[in-house]
mmCIF file of C-alpha atoms in Angstrom:
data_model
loop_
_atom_site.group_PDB
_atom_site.id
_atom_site.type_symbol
_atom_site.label_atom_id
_atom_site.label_comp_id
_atom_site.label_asym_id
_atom_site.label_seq_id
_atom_site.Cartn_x
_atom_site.Cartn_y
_atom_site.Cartn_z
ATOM 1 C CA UNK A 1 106.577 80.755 56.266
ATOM 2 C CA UNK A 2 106.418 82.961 59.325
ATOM 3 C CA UNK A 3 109.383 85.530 60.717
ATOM 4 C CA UNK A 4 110.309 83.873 63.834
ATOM 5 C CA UNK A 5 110.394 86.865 65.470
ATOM 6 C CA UNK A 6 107.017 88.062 64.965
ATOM 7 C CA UNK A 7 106.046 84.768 65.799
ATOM 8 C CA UNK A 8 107.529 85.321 69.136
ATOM 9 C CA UNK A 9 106.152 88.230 69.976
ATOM 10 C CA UNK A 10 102.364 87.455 68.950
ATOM 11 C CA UNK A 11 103.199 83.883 70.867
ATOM 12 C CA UNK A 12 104.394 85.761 74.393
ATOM 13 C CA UNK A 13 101.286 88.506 73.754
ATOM 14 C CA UNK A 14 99.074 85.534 73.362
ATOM 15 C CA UNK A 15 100.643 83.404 76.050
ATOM 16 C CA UNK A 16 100.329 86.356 78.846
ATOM 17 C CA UNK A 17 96.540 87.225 77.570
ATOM 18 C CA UNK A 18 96.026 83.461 78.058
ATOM 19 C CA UNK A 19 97.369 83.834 82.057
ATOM 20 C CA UNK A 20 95.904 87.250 82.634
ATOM 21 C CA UNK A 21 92.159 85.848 81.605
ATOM 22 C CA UNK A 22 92.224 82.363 83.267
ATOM 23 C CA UNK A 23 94.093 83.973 86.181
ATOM 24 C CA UNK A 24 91.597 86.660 86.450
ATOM 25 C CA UNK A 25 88.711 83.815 85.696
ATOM 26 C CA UNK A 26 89.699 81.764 88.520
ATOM 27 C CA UNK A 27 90.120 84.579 91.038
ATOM 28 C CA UNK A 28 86.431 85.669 90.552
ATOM 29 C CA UNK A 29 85.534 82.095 91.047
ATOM 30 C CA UNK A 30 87.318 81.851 94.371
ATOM 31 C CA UNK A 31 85.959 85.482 95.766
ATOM 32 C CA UNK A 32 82.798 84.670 94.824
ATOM 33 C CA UNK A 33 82.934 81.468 96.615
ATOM 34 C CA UNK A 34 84.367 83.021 99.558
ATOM 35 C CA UNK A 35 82.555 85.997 99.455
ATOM 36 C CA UNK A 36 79.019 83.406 100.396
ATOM 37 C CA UNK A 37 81.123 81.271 102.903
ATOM 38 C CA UNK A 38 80.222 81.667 106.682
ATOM 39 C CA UNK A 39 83.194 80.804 108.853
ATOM 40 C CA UNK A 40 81.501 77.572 109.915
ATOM 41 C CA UNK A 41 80.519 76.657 106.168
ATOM 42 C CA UNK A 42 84.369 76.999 105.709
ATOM 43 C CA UNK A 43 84.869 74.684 108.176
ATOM 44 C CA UNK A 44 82.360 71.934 107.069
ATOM 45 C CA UNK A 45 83.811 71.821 103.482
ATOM 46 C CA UNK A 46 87.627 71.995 104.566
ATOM 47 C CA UNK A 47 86.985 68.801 106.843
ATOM 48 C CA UNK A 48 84.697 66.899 104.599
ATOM 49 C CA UNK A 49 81.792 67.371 107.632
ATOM 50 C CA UNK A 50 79.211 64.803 106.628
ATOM 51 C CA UNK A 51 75.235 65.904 106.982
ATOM 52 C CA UNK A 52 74.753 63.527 109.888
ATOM 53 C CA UNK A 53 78.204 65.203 111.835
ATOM 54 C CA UNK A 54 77.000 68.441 110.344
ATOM 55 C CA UNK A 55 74.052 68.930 112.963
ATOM 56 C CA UNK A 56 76.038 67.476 116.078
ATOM 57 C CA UNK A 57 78.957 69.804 115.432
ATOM 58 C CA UNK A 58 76.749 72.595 114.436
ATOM 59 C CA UNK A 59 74.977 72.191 118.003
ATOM 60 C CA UNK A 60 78.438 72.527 119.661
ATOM 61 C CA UNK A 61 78.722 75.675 117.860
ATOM 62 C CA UNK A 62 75.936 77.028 118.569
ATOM 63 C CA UNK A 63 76.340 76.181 122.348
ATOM 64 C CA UNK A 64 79.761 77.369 122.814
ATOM 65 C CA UNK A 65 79.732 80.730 120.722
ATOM 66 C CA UNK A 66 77.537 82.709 123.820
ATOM 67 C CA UNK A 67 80.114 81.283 126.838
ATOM 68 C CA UNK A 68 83.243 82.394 123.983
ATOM 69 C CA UNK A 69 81.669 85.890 123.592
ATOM 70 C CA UNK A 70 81.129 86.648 127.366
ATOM 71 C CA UNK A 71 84.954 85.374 127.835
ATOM 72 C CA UNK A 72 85.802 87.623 124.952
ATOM 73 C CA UNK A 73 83.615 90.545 126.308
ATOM 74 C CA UNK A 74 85.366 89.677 129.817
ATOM 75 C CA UNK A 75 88.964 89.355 128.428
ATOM 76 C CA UNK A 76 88.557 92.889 126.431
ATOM 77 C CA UNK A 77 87.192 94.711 129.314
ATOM 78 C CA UNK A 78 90.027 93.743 131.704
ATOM 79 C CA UNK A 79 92.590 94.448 128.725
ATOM 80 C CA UNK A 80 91.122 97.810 128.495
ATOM 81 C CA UNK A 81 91.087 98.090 131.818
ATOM 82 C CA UNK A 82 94.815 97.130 132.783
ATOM 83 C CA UNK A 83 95.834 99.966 129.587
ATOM 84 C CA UNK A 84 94.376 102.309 131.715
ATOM 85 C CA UNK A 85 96.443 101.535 134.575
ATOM 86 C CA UNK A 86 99.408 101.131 132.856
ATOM 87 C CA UNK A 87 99.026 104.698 131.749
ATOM 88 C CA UNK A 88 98.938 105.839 134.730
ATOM 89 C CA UNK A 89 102.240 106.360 136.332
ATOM 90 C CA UNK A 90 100.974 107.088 140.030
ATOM 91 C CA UNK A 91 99.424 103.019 139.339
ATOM 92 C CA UNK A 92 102.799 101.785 138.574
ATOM 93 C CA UNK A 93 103.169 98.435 140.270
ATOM 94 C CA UNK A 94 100.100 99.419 142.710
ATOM 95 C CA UNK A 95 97.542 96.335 143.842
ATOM 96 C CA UNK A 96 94.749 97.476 141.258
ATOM 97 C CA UNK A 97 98.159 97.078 138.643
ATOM 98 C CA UNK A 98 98.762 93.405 140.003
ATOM 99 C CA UNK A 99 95.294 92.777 140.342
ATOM 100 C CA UNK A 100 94.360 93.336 136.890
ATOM 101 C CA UNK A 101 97.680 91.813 135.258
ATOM 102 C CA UNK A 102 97.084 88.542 137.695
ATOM 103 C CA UNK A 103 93.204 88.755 135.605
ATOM 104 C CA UNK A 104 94.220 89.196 132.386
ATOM 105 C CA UNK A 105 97.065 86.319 132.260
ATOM 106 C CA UNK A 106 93.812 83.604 134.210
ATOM 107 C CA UNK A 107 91.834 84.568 131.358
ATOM 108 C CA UNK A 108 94.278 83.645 128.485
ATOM 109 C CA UNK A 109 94.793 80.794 130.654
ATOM 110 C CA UNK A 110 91.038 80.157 130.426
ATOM 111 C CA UNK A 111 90.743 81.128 127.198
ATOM 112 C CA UNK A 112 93.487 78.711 125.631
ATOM 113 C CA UNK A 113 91.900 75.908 128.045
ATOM 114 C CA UNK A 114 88.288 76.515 126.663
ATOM 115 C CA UNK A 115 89.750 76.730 123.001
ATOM 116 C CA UNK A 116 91.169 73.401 123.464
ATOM 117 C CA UNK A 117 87.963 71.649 125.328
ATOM 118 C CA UNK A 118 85.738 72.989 122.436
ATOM 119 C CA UNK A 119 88.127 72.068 119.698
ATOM 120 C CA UNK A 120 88.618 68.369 121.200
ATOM 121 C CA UNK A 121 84.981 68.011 121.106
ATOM 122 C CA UNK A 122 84.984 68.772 117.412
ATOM 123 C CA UNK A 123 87.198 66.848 116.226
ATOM 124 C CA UNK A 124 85.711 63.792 118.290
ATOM 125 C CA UNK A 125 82.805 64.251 115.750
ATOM 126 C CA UNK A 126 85.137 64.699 112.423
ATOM 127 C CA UNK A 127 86.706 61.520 110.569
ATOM 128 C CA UNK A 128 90.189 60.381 111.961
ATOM 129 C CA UNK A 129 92.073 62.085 109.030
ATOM 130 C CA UNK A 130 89.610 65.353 109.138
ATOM 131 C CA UNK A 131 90.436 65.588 113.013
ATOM 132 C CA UNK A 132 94.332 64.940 112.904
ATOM 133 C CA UNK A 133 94.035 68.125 110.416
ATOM 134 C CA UNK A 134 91.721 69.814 112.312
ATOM 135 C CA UNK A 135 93.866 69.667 115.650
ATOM 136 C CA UNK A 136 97.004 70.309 113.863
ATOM 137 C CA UNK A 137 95.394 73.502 111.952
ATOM 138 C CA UNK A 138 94.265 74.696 115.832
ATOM 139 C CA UNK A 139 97.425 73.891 117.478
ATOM 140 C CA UNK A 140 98.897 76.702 115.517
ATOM 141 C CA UNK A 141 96.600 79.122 115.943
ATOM 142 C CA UNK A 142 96.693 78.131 119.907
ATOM 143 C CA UNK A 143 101.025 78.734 119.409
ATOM 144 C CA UNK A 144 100.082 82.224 117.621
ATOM 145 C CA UNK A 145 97.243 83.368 120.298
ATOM 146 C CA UNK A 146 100.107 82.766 122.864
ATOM 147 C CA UNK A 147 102.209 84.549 120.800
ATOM 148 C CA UNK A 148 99.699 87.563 120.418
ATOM 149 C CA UNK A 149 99.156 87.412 124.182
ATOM 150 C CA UNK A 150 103.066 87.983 124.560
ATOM 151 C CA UNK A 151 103.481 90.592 122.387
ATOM 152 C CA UNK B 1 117.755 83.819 55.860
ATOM 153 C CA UNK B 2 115.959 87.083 55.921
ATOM 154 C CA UNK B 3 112.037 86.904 55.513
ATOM 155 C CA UNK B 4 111.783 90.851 53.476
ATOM 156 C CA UNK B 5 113.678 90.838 50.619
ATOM 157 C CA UNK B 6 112.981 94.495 49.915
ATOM 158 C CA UNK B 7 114.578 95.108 53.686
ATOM 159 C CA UNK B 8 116.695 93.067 52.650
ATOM 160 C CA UNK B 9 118.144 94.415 49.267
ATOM 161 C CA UNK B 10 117.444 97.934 50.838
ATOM 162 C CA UNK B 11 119.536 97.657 53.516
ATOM 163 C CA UNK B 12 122.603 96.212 51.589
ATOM 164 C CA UNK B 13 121.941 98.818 48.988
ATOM 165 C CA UNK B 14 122.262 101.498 51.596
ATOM 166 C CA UNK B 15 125.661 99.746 52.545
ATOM 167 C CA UNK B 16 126.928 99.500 49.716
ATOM 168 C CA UNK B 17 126.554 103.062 49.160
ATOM 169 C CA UNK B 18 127.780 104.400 52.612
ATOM 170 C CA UNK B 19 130.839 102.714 52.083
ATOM 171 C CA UNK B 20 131.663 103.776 48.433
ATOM 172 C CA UNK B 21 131.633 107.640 49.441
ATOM 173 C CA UNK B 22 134.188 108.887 50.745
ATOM 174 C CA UNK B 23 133.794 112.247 53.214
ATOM 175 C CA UNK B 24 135.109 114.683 50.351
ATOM 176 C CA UNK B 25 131.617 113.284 48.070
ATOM 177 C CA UNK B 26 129.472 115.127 50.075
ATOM 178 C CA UNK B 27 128.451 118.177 50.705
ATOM 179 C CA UNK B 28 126.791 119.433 53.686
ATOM 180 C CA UNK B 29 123.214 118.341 53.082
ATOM 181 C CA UNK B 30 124.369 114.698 52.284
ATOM 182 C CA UNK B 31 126.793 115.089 55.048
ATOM 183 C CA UNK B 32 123.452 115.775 57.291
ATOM 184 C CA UNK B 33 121.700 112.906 55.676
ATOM 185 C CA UNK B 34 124.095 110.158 56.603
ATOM 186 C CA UNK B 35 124.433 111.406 60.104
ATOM 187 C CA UNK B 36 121.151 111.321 60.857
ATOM 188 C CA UNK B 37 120.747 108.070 59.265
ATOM 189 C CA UNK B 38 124.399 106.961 61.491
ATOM 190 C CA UNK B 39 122.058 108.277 64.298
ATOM 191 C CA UNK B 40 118.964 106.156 63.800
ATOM 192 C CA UNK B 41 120.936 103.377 63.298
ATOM 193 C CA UNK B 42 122.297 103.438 66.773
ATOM 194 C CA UNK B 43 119.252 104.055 68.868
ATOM 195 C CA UNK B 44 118.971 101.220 70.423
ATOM 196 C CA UNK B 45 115.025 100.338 70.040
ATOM 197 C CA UNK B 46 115.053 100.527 66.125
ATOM 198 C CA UNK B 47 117.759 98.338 65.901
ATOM 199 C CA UNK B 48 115.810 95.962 68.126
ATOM 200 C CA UNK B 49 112.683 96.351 66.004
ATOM 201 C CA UNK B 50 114.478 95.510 62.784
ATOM 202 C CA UNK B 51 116.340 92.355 64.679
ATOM 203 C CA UNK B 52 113.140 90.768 65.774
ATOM 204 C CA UNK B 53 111.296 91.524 62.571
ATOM 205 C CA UNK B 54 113.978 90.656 59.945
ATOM 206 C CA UNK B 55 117.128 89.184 61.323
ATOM 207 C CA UNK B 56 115.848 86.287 62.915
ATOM 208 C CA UNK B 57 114.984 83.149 60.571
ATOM 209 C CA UNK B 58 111.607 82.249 59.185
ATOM 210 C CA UNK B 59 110.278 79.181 60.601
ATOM 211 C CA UNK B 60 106.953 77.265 58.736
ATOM 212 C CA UNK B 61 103.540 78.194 59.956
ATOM 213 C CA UNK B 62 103.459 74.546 61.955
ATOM 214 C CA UNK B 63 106.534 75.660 63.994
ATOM 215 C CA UNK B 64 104.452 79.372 64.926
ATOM 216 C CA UNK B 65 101.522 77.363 65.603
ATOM 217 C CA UNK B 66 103.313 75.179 68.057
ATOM 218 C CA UNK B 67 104.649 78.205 69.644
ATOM 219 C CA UNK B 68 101.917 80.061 70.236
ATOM 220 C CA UNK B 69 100.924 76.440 71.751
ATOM 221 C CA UNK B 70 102.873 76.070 73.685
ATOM 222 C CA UNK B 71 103.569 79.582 74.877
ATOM 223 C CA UNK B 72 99.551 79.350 75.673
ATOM 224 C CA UNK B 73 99.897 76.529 78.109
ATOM 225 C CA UNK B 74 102.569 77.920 79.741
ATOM 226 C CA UNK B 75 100.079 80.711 80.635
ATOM 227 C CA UNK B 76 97.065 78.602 81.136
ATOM 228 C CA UNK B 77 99.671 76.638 83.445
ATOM 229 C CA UNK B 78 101.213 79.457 85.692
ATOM 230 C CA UNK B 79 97.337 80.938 86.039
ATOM 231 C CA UNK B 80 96.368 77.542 87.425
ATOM 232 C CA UNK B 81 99.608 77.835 89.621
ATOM 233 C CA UNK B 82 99.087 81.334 91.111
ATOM 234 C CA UNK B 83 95.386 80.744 91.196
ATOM 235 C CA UNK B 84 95.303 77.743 93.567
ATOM 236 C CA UNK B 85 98.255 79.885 96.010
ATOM 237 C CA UNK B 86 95.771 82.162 95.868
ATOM 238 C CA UNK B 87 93.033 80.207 96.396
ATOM 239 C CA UNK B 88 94.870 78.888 99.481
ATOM 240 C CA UNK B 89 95.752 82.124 101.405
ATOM 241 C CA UNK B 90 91.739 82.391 100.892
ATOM 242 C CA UNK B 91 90.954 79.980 102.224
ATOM 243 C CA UNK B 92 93.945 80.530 104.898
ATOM 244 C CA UNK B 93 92.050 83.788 105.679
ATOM 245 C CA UNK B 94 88.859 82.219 106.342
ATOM 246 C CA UNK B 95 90.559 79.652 108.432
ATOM 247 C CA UNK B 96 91.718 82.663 110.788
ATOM 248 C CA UNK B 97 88.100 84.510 110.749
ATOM 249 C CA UNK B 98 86.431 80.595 111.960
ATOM 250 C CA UNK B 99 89.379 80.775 114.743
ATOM 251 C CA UNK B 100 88.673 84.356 115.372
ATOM 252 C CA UNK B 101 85.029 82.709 116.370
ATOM 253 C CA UNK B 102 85.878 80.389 118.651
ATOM 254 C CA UNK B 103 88.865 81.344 120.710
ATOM 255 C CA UNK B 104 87.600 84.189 122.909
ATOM 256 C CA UNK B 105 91.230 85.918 123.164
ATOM 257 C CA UNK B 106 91.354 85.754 119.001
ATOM 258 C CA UNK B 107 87.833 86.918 119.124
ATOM 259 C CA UNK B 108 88.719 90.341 120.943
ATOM 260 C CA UNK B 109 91.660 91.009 118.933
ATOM 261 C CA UNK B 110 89.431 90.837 115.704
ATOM 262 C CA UNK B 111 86.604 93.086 117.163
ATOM 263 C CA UNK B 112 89.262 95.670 117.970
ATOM 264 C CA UNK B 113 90.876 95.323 115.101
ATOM 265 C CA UNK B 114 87.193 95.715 113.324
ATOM 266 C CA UNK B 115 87.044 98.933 115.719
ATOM 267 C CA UNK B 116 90.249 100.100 114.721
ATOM 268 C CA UNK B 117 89.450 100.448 110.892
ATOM 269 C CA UNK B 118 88.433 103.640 109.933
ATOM 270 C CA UNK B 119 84.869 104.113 108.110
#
C-alpha cells in the first residue's frame, strides 16, 4: 500500500521530468536539423522535390538568384536614397523627391512581378498538390511584402 | 484511512491532551509550548505537508503504478505536442529566410536587418 499523496507527488515529479527530457530531446533534434538546412534544402523536403525536379528547379535557382540580387541591390540603393531626401526638408516635394518615390514604388512593382514569374515557374516543376501549397505559402508572403512596402 | 499510525495516534494523543487542560493547568512555559505548537499548526505549508502525506487515503501499489503511468504519458504527450508547434515555427522561419532569397524587396529588408544587428 502506497499514501496517495506521495504517490501524487512522485507521479507529477516524474510526469514533468518525462516532458522536460523528451521536450528538450526533440528540440535538439529539430535545431540540429535546421541548423544543416540551406533555404533551398528546406524547400526540396517541404514540397516532396523529387531528384529528377530537383536539378530543373535547382537550375532556376541558380539562374534567378544574380537578376534578384541586382533588383535587391537596386531597390536598397534607391530606398536609401529617397531617406535621404526625405530628411531633407529644403527636398520636400522637390522633382529629385518625386523622382525617387515614382522609382522606388516601379521597383516593388517589379519586384512583386518577378517574385511571381519565378515562383510560377517553380511550381510548374513541383507535383499538383506540392505546387497548390507552394503558391498558396508565396501568396502570403507576396500579401506581407506589400504590406512591408506600406508600412 | 491514515497510512502512519504513529502520526496517527500522535496526533490524536496531542488532541486529546490540548483539550483536557484547561488555561489555569499551565503555567507559563506550557502556556509557551502550546502556542507555539497553535502556531505551527496554522502555517499554512505544514499543514499542507501533513495533508498530502497522511490525510489522503492509501491506494495499492497497482493504483501508484498506474499513476505514475499515466501521469508519464501525459508528459511524453504534451512534449510531442509543444515539440511539433515548435518544430513548425522552425520550419516557418526557414520558410521566411528561402522567401527572403528570392523576392528581391524581402531580400533587402533581411540584409538590413542583418546590418542592423549589433556584433
Amino acid at each position: 500500500m502506497r499514501s496517495l499523496g506521495k504517490a501524487l507527488l512522485l507521479s507529477g515529479c516524474l510526469g514533468i521530468a518525462t516532458y522536460l527530457l523528451v521536450f528538450f530531446w526533440q528540440k535538439h533534434r529539430i535545431d540540429e536539423r535546421h541548423e544543416h538546412l540551406t533555404s533551398f534544402e528546406w524547400f526540396a523536403e517541404e514540397f516532396g522535390v523529387t531528384p529528377t525536379q530537383l536539378a530543373r528547379i535547382e537550375a532556376l535557382h541558380t539562374a534567378y538568384f544574380p537578376a534578384c540580387e541586382d533588383h535587391c541591390v537596386h531597390y536598397a540603393d534607391t530606398k536609401n536614397t529617397l531617406a535621404h531626401i526625405t530628411q531633407d526638408p529644403a527636398l520636400d516635394q522637390a522633382p529629385e523627391h518625386i523622382a525617387a518615390a515614382r522609382r522606388l514604388a516601379e521597383l516593388e512593382k517589379e519586384a512583386d512581378k518577378e517574385f511571381i514569374d519565378f515562383v510560377y515557374s517553380v511550381a510548374a516543376e513541383l507535383n499538383p498538390e506540392a505546387s497548390t501549397r507552394y503558391l498558396r505559402r508565396m501568396k502570403s508572403w507576396l500579401d506581407r511584402s506589400t504590406e512591408l512596402v506600406v508600412d | 484511512m491514515k497510512n502512519d499510525p504513529f502520526s496517527t495516534q500522535f496526533d490524536h494523543a496531542l488532541e486529546q491532551l490540548r483539550s483536557s487542560l484547561g488555561p489555569n493547568d499551565l503555567d507559563g512555559f506550557e502556556r509557551e509550548v502550546w502556542a507555539e505548537i497553535a502556531i505551527r499548526d496554522e502555517r499554512l505549508f505544514p499543514r499542507l505537508r501533513r495533508w498530502i502525506f497522511d490525510g489522503l487515503p492509501t491506494v495499492s501499489t497497482a493504483t501508484a503504478t498506474g499513476v505514475a503511468a499515466v501521469t508519464m504519458f501525459l508528459g511524453v504527450a504534451m512534449a510531442f505536442f509543444q515539440a511539433e508547434a515548435y518544430g513548425e515555427q522552425a520550419s516557418r522561419s526557414m520558410e521566411e529566410r528561402y522567401v527572403a532569397s528570392i523576392h528581391p524587396v524581402l531580400r533587402s529588408e533581411s540584409h538590413a536587418a542583418e546590418g542592423s544587428q549589433p556584433e
